Amino acid sequence: MQEELEKKQENKVITSIEDIEEILKNKLHQDQIDSVDQFPDPFELKNMQIAVDYFIEAVSNNKKIKCICDSDCDGLGTYTLFWNFFSKYFKYQYVEFIITDRKQGYGFLPAHVTEGVGLYITADNGITSVEATKKAREMGAKVIITDHHQPDLELGLPDTPAIVDPHIPEDTFKYKDISGTFVLWFFLKAVSTKLGLDIDLFKEFLPELGLTTISDVMPIDRHLNRFVVKELTTGVQKNSIERIYFKTFREYVSDAPTAEDIAFNLTPMINATQRITKADHGALFMIQETEEKSLEWFNYLKQVNNTRKKIQNDLFEYVEKHYKQYFDKDFIIIPGRFHKEYKSVAGIVASKLVEKYNKPAIVFNFNPDTQEYSGSGRTAGKINILEILRDNKYVKQVGGHKQALGITVTLENFDNFYKELLDKSAKIPKEMFKSDIETIGFIPFNYLDISLYDALKEFEPFGKDYERPVFKTSAIIKKAKLVGKDKNHLSLELSDKNNLINFKAMKFFTSEIPAINEERIIYFKLGEDTFGRERKLMLNVVSIE
């Protein structure tokens, strides 16, 4: 039934703004929030009361608290919450902040457990930290886990009653698909309520709530997520967000940023630090309180991100040159032996392989010290990559979700792992490898106008589960050429059959040049041609048939 509805929608002919508005309104989830007053009580999260009691007991007795934050953008969001909470609103001197280093392992590790600590609080990690939690409790400390990842029920939950994660069994919290920063925010909200602190936590931490909802690709068609992202983008556009790093972003990147601008410009810069230097550098950018220092860190992060791009491009070219024999399989598995610096971009290179070859891919790197291959994988089409690998008996460790994962396989098991994965991949129906392009309908070329682009602004923000809509039309390709430094973007000029209406178009990251003066079906998103004085429509091409 759902497929029939989608097919019917794809074939719908759009001739007015009202047609678009009707479709987009129907795509929004019914569960919407319009005010902070509609936020749930933090104590609706299972174990919240225990976690708050642990915190109050620790600070009442001047015990040392160690806060363990993940190193990606979401983790640095939690760091920013902790930093501002303890430095501005709850001034407590016996606290230490740790940003994890994924080169040493993911999340709260036994190495983080030290003498003299009375309470550990994890943020955006910890739900699988069984060994570290055990060691901490054996040393007499208590542990609060705040996380938003799915627990590994075969591994078991960490041995602490203070686990705050909407995904744990029997938790009835309504809003489960929120960022790790949002979970920590609820914890700090509960602490503030219990202690009677006079803090507007929403106003203070809106920048991080919105940023991490975007960076961790949370569904943006619903409830808390849509509300905070919309409040953030509106605030940044009006220059009313007080966090300095957003003021810097607004001034030097976009004065009217959308959620997509933040996703494709700001979050990669912050995430690059964990891959190339240290995540601490991204954190320092986020907590600066002067515009001068913020700009210094902004320029530094931009350089780091450029380095990340070069490293990933170098690795991609190396893989294509030296591992061609692996590309004709149903599942691209690269048993790499690269320099350590390349490990941090393995997931990005896997994504590029998926994009080019339309197959799921894992890029491994061998560690001679542990005699293990560790890798990052990405999926293609409608294939659930985690499901394929969960029951592979030769895998030492795997975690992630249906689209992306991290994996470890020992050297002695690698050949058997490889064979079993390829055998299973060969049985996947071929139609699963193809991503369907979901359009909201066919729009005649002569109905395209800049007013349609303006109308879409009313439905921002766009993101996961509420993507910027894709249209399709029929057009004549009048000109086509590859542009850019690497000649990997396609510049097009499109017209109607009578050559009376013309629009510029761009298709990014492609090397294919279509034939000229042929009528083709164009799948595209609406954009704006910013060159010249007159505002004009630009078509951002997704696919050409």
XYZ file of C-alpha atoms in Angstrom:
545
model
C 0.000 0.000 0.000
C 2.823 2.412 0.937
C 4.659 1.666 -2.329
C 1.475 2.413 -4.279
C 1.094 5.767 -2.509
C 4.717 6.682 -3.225
C 4.335 5.715 -6.898
C 1.164 7.770 -7.145
C 2.942 10.751 -5.584
C 5.943 10.391 -7.920
C 3.638 10.540 -10.965
C 1.693 13.515 -9.647
C 1.961 16.524 -11.936
C 2.765 19.707 -10.008
C 1.549 22.965 -11.472
C 1.360 25.276 -8.456
C 2.936 26.196 -5.150
C -0.208 24.890 -3.463
C 0.514 21.404 -4.829
C 3.944 21.452 -3.186
C 2.636 22.805 0.107
C -0.001 20.083 0.348
C 2.565 17.319 -0.201
C 5.099 18.708 2.284
C 2.510 19.254 4.998
C 1.458 15.621 4.672
C 5.076 14.455 4.981
C 5.518 16.072 8.394
C 5.118 13.739 11.341
C 1.959 14.400 13.346
C 3.938 14.565 16.579
C 4.973 18.235 16.553
C 6.135 20.516 19.370
C 5.645 24.275 19.231
C 6.979 25.378 22.612
C 9.505 24.478 25.306
C 6.497 24.120 27.611
C 5.642 20.932 25.710
C 8.968 19.275 26.542
C 8.579 16.122 28.664
C 9.589 15.999 32.314
C 13.213 14.766 32.529
C 12.179 12.294 35.217
C 10.126 10.425 32.623
C 13.423 8.905 31.524
C 14.027 5.619 33.298
C 16.599 5.791 36.132
C 16.767 9.601 36.049
C 15.976 9.906 39.744
C 18.810 7.511 40.641
C 21.230 9.439 38.423
C 20.284 12.757 40.025
C 20.646 11.258 43.507
C 24.134 10.012 42.589
C 25.104 13.494 41.426
C 23.766 15.282 44.502
C 25.445 12.777 46.823
C 28.791 13.318 45.072
C 28.726 17.141 45.147
C 27.397 17.205 48.720
C 30.482 15.285 49.816
C 32.989 17.115 47.595
C 33.781 13.975 45.620
C 35.726 14.247 42.406
C 33.567 13.906 39.268
C 35.001 12.775 35.945
C 32.888 13.529 32.852
C 33.585 11.274 29.848
C 32.495 12.762 26.481
C 32.651 11.223 23.012
C 34.867 12.880 20.403
C 32.462 13.518 17.515
C 30.322 16.640 17.129
C 27.595 15.204 19.360
C 30.167 14.318 21.999
C 31.656 17.813 21.832
C 28.140 19.136 22.274
C 27.983 17.284 25.594
C 31.401 18.673 26.520
C 30.121 22.204 25.862
C 27.095 21.532 28.093
C 29.286 20.214 30.908
C 31.806 23.048 30.567
C 29.263 25.846 30.670
C 27.143 24.199 33.367
C 30.055 23.755 35.765
C 31.886 27.001 34.955
C 28.886 29.366 34.895
C 25.926 27.950 36.788
C 27.044 25.244 39.165
C 30.567 26.204 40.121
C 32.154 23.039 41.389
C 35.925 22.702 41.545
C 36.252 18.933 41.835
C 35.406 18.084 38.237
C 37.467 16.813 35.292
C 36.469 16.584 31.639
C 37.699 13.825 29.356
C 37.149 13.773 25.591
C 37.725 10.225 24.409
C 40.295 9.374 21.761
C 38.905 6.824 19.316
C 42.432 5.790 18.388
C 42.554 4.227 21.866
C 39.061 2.746 21.684
C 35.464 3.891 21.686
C 33.758 5.396 24.732
C 34.342 5.022 28.468
C 37.351 2.702 28.843
C 39.045 1.012 31.821
C 42.017 3.352 31.193
C 39.783 6.294 32.160
C 39.241 4.841 35.643
C 41.681 6.296 38.187
C 42.122 6.609 41.924
C 40.319 9.358 43.798
C 37.248 9.673 41.573
C 33.882 9.357 43.306
C 31.555 9.637 40.293
C 31.873 9.055 36.553
C 29.345 10.572 34.145
C 29.389 9.477 30.523
C 27.829 11.529 27.728
C 27.039 10.278 24.219
C 28.780 7.002 25.117
C 28.879 4.401 27.865
C 25.996 2.068 27.034
C 28.515 -0.655 26.043
C 31.175 0.252 28.650
C 30.760 -2.883 30.723
C 34.417 -3.338 31.674
C 35.082 0.306 32.575
C 31.938 0.467 34.714
C 32.911 -2.735 36.496
C 36.400 -1.414 37.231
C 35.042 1.925 38.489
C 32.621 0.253 40.878
C 35.320 -2.116 42.132
C 37.354 0.970 43.012
C 34.442 2.375 45.016
C 33.092 4.926 42.504
C 29.572 5.322 41.188
C 28.763 5.591 37.482
C 26.067 7.532 35.629
C 25.614 6.534 32.000
C 23.922 9.101 29.727
C 23.750 7.881 26.152
C 21.422 7.593 23.168
C 22.878 4.567 21.383
C 21.232 1.173 21.190
C 22.451 -1.219 23.910
C 24.049 -4.530 22.971
C 21.758 -6.895 24.858
C 24.042 -9.869 24.181
C 26.923 -7.997 25.809
C 24.628 -6.795 28.576
C 24.174 -3.403 30.191
C 26.881 -1.814 32.354
C 26.466 -2.763 36.019
C 25.058 0.499 37.350
C 21.473 1.405 38.209
C 22.006 4.955 36.895
C 21.703 4.337 33.141
C 19.853 7.142 31.355
C 19.301 6.081 27.762
C 15.864 6.100 26.094
C 16.711 2.815 24.344
C 17.239 0.630 27.400
C 14.615 -2.054 28.060
C 11.395 -0.922 29.754
C 12.121 2.771 29.234
C 8.808 4.337 28.185
C 10.246 7.763 27.338
C 8.334 8.978 24.298
C 11.162 10.642 22.375
C 13.808 7.996 21.749
C 15.432 9.319 18.572
C 17.330 12.252 20.104
C 21.031 13.098 20.247
C 23.390 12.231 23.080
C 23.613 15.946 23.878
C 19.830 16.042 24.268
C 19.921 13.135 26.738
C 22.584 14.943 28.795
C 20.503 18.135 28.616
C 17.588 16.283 30.222
C 19.941 15.068 32.958
C 21.209 18.609 33.670
C 17.624 19.849 33.572
C 16.659 17.254 36.184
C 19.654 18.222 38.359
C 18.767 21.924 38.068
C 15.161 21.224 39.004
C 16.167 19.151 42.023
C 18.661 21.770 43.234
C 16.375 24.718 42.489
C 18.853 26.396 40.130
C 17.515 29.437 38.303
C 18.806 28.666 34.787
C 17.117 28.890 31.422
C 18.746 25.709 30.186
C 16.923 25.766 26.866
C 18.094 29.258 25.951
C 21.607 28.513 27.190
C 22.058 25.224 25.344
C 19.848 25.615 22.251
C 22.960 25.963 20.009
C 24.219 22.519 21.015
C 20.778 20.882 20.982
C 20.184 22.053 17.406
C 23.732 21.439 16.192
C 23.950 17.859 17.461
C 20.477 16.971 16.221
C 21.788 17.937 12.783
C 25.273 16.427 13.125
C 24.058 13.072 14.447
C 21.445 12.902 11.673
C 18.416 12.654 13.929
C 14.977 12.591 12.218
C 13.951 16.166 11.632
C 10.298 15.681 10.717
C 9.082 15.477 14.288
C 8.827 16.600 17.933
C 11.859 17.865 19.888
C 14.245 17.536 16.965
C 12.330 19.693 14.521
C 11.610 22.293 17.192
C 15.228 22.797 18.302
C 16.650 22.842 14.764
C 14.056 25.364 13.636
C 14.677 27.528 16.704
C 18.431 27.340 16.108
C 18.380 28.237 12.394
C 15.875 31.038 12.978
C 18.007 32.394 15.815
C 21.245 32.247 13.812
C 19.619 33.949 10.827
C 18.383 36.738 13.119
C 21.798 36.840 14.848
C 20.122 36.312 18.213
C 22.063 33.158 19.167
C 24.626 34.191 21.747
C 27.090 31.316 21.338
C 30.201 32.858 19.752
C 31.053 29.987 17.402
C 27.696 30.386 15.664
C 28.260 34.115 15.292
C 31.601 33.325 13.655
C 29.985 30.750 11.373
C 27.282 33.230 10.384
C 29.784 35.966 9.571
C 32.282 33.899 7.595
C 30.149 31.182 5.969
C 26.506 32.187 5.626
C 24.468 35.020 7.094
C 21.245 33.018 6.655
C 22.308 29.404 7.222
C 19.899 26.509 6.834
C 20.154 23.169 8.625
C 21.822 21.855 5.463
C 24.432 24.640 5.590
C 25.259 23.624 9.142
C 25.365 19.936 8.203
C 27.698 20.398 5.225
C 29.888 23.269 6.440
C 30.105 23.485 10.233
C 29.848 19.881 11.462
C 32.566 18.519 9.103
C 34.992 21.111 10.463
C 34.258 20.094 14.045
C 34.351 16.368 13.266
C 37.645 16.708 11.387
C 39.523 17.377 14.622
C 38.934 13.861 15.976
C 40.163 12.403 12.676
C 43.251 14.548 12.087
C 44.426 16.214 15.316
C 42.560 16.046 18.639
C 38.857 16.432 19.338
C 39.858 18.819 22.123
C 40.521 21.392 19.394
C 36.920 21.235 18.209
C 35.797 21.625 21.812
C 37.969 24.699 22.297
C 36.361 26.297 19.242
C 32.909 25.678 20.710
C 33.606 27.212 24.142
C 35.415 30.399 23.088
C 33.903 33.583 24.489
C 35.594 36.232 22.321
C 35.100 36.755 18.596
C 38.841 37.134 18.042
C 39.708 33.758 19.575
C 36.722 32.123 17.918
C 37.921 33.288 14.510
C 41.419 31.961 15.205
C 40.019 28.526 16.012
C 37.609 28.716 13.064
C 40.474 29.294 10.642
C 42.456 26.501 12.261
C 39.539 24.053 11.975
C 39.105 25.031 8.335
C 42.742 24.078 7.713
C 42.277 20.800 9.594
C 39.217 20.002 7.495
C 41.146 20.731 4.297
C 43.834 18.332 5.492
C 41.149 15.733 6.134
C 39.843 16.180 2.583
C 43.327 15.708 1.133
C 43.989 12.580 3.198
C 40.675 11.007 2.229
C 41.206 11.851 -1.447
C 44.715 10.385 -1.343
C 43.433 7.187 0.261
C 40.550 6.900 -2.202
C 42.944 7.219 -5.151
C 45.312 4.670 -3.564
C 42.495 2.164 -2.995
C 41.243 2.561 -6.560
C 44.754 2.004 -7.927
C 45.880 -0.921 -5.764
C 42.665 -2.794 -4.859
C 40.801 -2.972 -8.186
C 40.383 -6.744 -7.859
C 37.915 -6.235 -4.994
C 35.494 -3.969 -6.875
C 33.742 -6.650 -8.951
C 32.345 -8.431 -5.868
C 28.843 -7.837 -4.504
C 30.386 -6.367 -1.353
C 33.553 -4.264 -1.603
C 35.928 -5.330 1.183
C 39.305 -3.587 1.239
C 41.903 -5.413 3.425
C 44.144 -2.366 3.628
C 47.576 -1.980 5.171
C 47.823 1.798 5.202
C 49.664 4.320 7.334
C 47.854 4.961 10.628
C 46.821 8.461 9.532
C 44.430 6.909 7.008
C 42.434 4.951 9.572
C 40.477 8.060 10.574
C 39.044 8.561 7.071
C 38.217 4.917 6.290
C 34.480 5.516 6.730
C 34.495 8.486 4.349
C 36.398 6.470 1.724
C 33.903 3.619 2.145
C 31.119 6.149 1.439
C 32.875 7.295 -1.734
C 33.208 3.675 -2.903
C 29.494 3.116 -2.270
C 28.633 6.265 -4.189
C 30.756 5.288 -7.191
C 30.109 1.519 -7.403
C 26.609 1.205 -5.856
C 27.733 -1.587 -3.532
C 28.174 -1.755 0.249
C 31.794 -1.291 1.244
C 34.121 -1.759 4.215
C 37.583 -0.223 4.277
C 39.822 -2.114 6.706
C 43.261 -1.196 8.014
C 45.566 -3.769 9.544
C 47.142 -3.224 12.962
C 50.354 -5.284 13.258
C 50.478 -4.785 17.037
C 47.116 -6.465 17.665
C 47.127 -8.627 14.510
C 43.631 -7.327 13.732
C 41.826 -5.603 10.907
C 39.631 -2.707 11.998
C 37.361 -0.994 9.535
C 34.445 1.271 8.772
C 31.557 0.250 6.543
C 28.777 1.995 4.657
C 25.773 0.532 2.894
C 24.255 0.875 -0.550
C 20.621 1.081 -1.586
C 18.225 -0.539 0.853
C 20.723 -3.055 2.320
C 20.963 -3.238 6.125
C 24.725 -3.572 6.515
C 24.629 -4.240 10.262
C 22.112 -7.057 9.852
C 24.369 -8.784 7.316
C 27.347 -8.733 9.674
C 25.745 -9.387 13.051
C 25.661 -13.169 12.641
C 29.057 -13.522 10.898
C 30.784 -15.825 13.381
C 34.249 -14.636 12.376
C 33.668 -11.031 13.493
C 35.340 -10.064 16.758
C 33.379 -6.863 17.279
C 30.832 -4.852 15.307
C 28.639 -1.880 16.157
C 26.656 0.802 14.424
C 23.369 0.867 12.564
C 21.829 -0.240 9.267
C 23.690 2.379 7.215
C 27.127 2.579 8.851
C 29.268 0.547 11.219
C 32.647 -0.075 12.773
C 34.082 -3.588 12.747
C 37.067 -5.612 13.982
C 38.234 -8.974 12.597
C 41.355 -10.874 13.675
C 43.976 -11.769 11.077
C 43.469 -15.505 11.567
C 39.712 -15.188 10.928
C 39.821 -12.688 8.099
C 39.782 -15.108 5.142
C 36.809 -17.007 6.575
C 35.053 -13.738 7.384
C 35.624 -12.535 3.821
C 34.271 -15.735 2.253
C 31.175 -15.880 4.472
C 30.330 -12.228 3.816
C 30.674 -12.607 0.046
C 28.563 -15.796 0.074
C 25.812 -13.998 1.955
C 26.064 -10.863 -0.219
C 25.648 -12.912 -3.388
C 22.163 -13.907 -2.194
C 20.946 -10.315 -1.778
C 18.309 -9.449 -4.421
C 19.787 -7.071 -6.996
C 17.004 -4.526 -6.512
C 18.231 -4.015 -2.915
C 21.446 -2.449 -4.229
C 19.599 0.438 -5.857
C 18.493 3.519 -3.965
C 15.093 4.663 -5.067
C 14.853 8.366 -5.828
C 11.753 9.520 -3.991
C 10.257 12.507 -5.756
C 7.242 14.581 -4.821
C 6.096 14.700 -8.426
C 6.686 15.750 -12.025
C 6.809 19.474 -12.680
C 6.639 20.763 -16.278
C 9.722 22.765 -17.203
C 7.710 25.886 -17.970
C 6.298 25.908 -14.403
C 9.723 26.262 -12.804
C 10.256 29.632 -11.138
C 12.221 31.242 -8.294
C 8.936 31.625 -6.379
C 8.874 27.832 -5.903
C 12.278 28.007 -4.230
C 11.041 30.784 -1.951
C 7.923 28.784 -1.062
C 10.087 25.888 0.167
C 11.701 28.137 2.775
C 8.458 28.016 4.736
C 9.016 24.276 5.260
C 12.593 24.409 6.497
C 14.416 22.882 8.245
C 15.124 19.921 5.988
C 17.117 16.892 7.069
C 16.749 13.218 7.876
C 13.217 11.884 7.221
C 12.251 15.309 5.867
C 14.644 15.804 2.995
C 14.619 18.819 0.748
C 12.149 17.615 -1.899
C 13.278 16.094 -5.175
C 11.303 16.937 -8.319
C 11.537 15.546 -11.797
C 11.075 17.273 -15.124
C 11.781 16.832 -18.813
C 14.373 19.132 -20.384
C 16.807 19.536 -23.270
C 20.489 19.530 -22.280
C 21.949 22.468 -24.212
C 25.403 22.601 -22.620
C 27.375 20.302 -20.325
C 30.934 20.503 -19.022
C 32.956 19.351 -16.038
C 34.145 22.137 -13.748
C 36.008 22.592 -10.485
C 39.614 22.025 -9.485
C 39.291 18.253 -9.864
C 36.826 18.441 -12.775
C 34.321 16.428 -10.748
C 31.272 18.710 -10.936
C 28.951 18.918 -13.934
C 27.724 22.342 -15.073
C 24.609 22.209 -17.246
C 22.355 24.505 -19.192
C 18.810 23.191 -19.615
C 15.941 24.437 -21.740
C 12.449 23.543 -22.833
C 11.758 22.109 -26.301
C 11.300 25.566 -27.808
C 14.439 26.983 -26.200
C 12.394 29.786 -24.642
C 13.083 28.965 -20.983
C 16.617 28.301 -19.740
C 18.025 27.387 -16.329
C 21.483 26.641 -15.054
C 21.968 23.332 -13.281
C 24.744 21.592 -11.322
C 25.423 17.940 -10.584
C 28.140 17.514 -7.985
C 30.739 14.731 -7.722
C 30.427 13.097 -11.116
C 32.688 12.443 -14.096
C 29.974 11.615 -16.627
C 29.045 14.118 -19.344
C 25.610 13.560 -20.927
C 24.911 13.963 -24.643
C 23.989 17.442 -25.863
C 20.662 18.459 -27.465
C 18.824 15.422 -26.149
C 15.659 15.451 -24.080
C 16.192 13.769 -20.703
C 14.361 13.220 -17.439
C 16.066 15.330 -14.763
C 15.736 14.628 -11.026
C 16.642 17.739 -9.039
C 16.300 19.894 -5.961
C 15.535 23.597 -6.160
C 18.374 26.021 -5.521
C 19.307 29.619 -6.237
C 21.766 30.955 -8.799
C 23.635 33.538 -6.710
C 25.665 34.971 -9.607
C 24.418 38.225 -11.074
C 22.058 40.862 -9.733
C 18.812 39.165 -10.704
C 17.659 36.251 -8.565
C 17.363 33.118 -10.671
C 16.496 29.503 -10.090
C 19.263 26.898 -10.057
C 18.551 23.160 -10.425
C 20.716 20.955 -8.202
C 20.661 17.714 -10.175
C 20.374 14.399 -8.335
C 20.158 12.109 -11.366
C 19.700 12.160 -15.140
C 17.765 9.459 -16.994
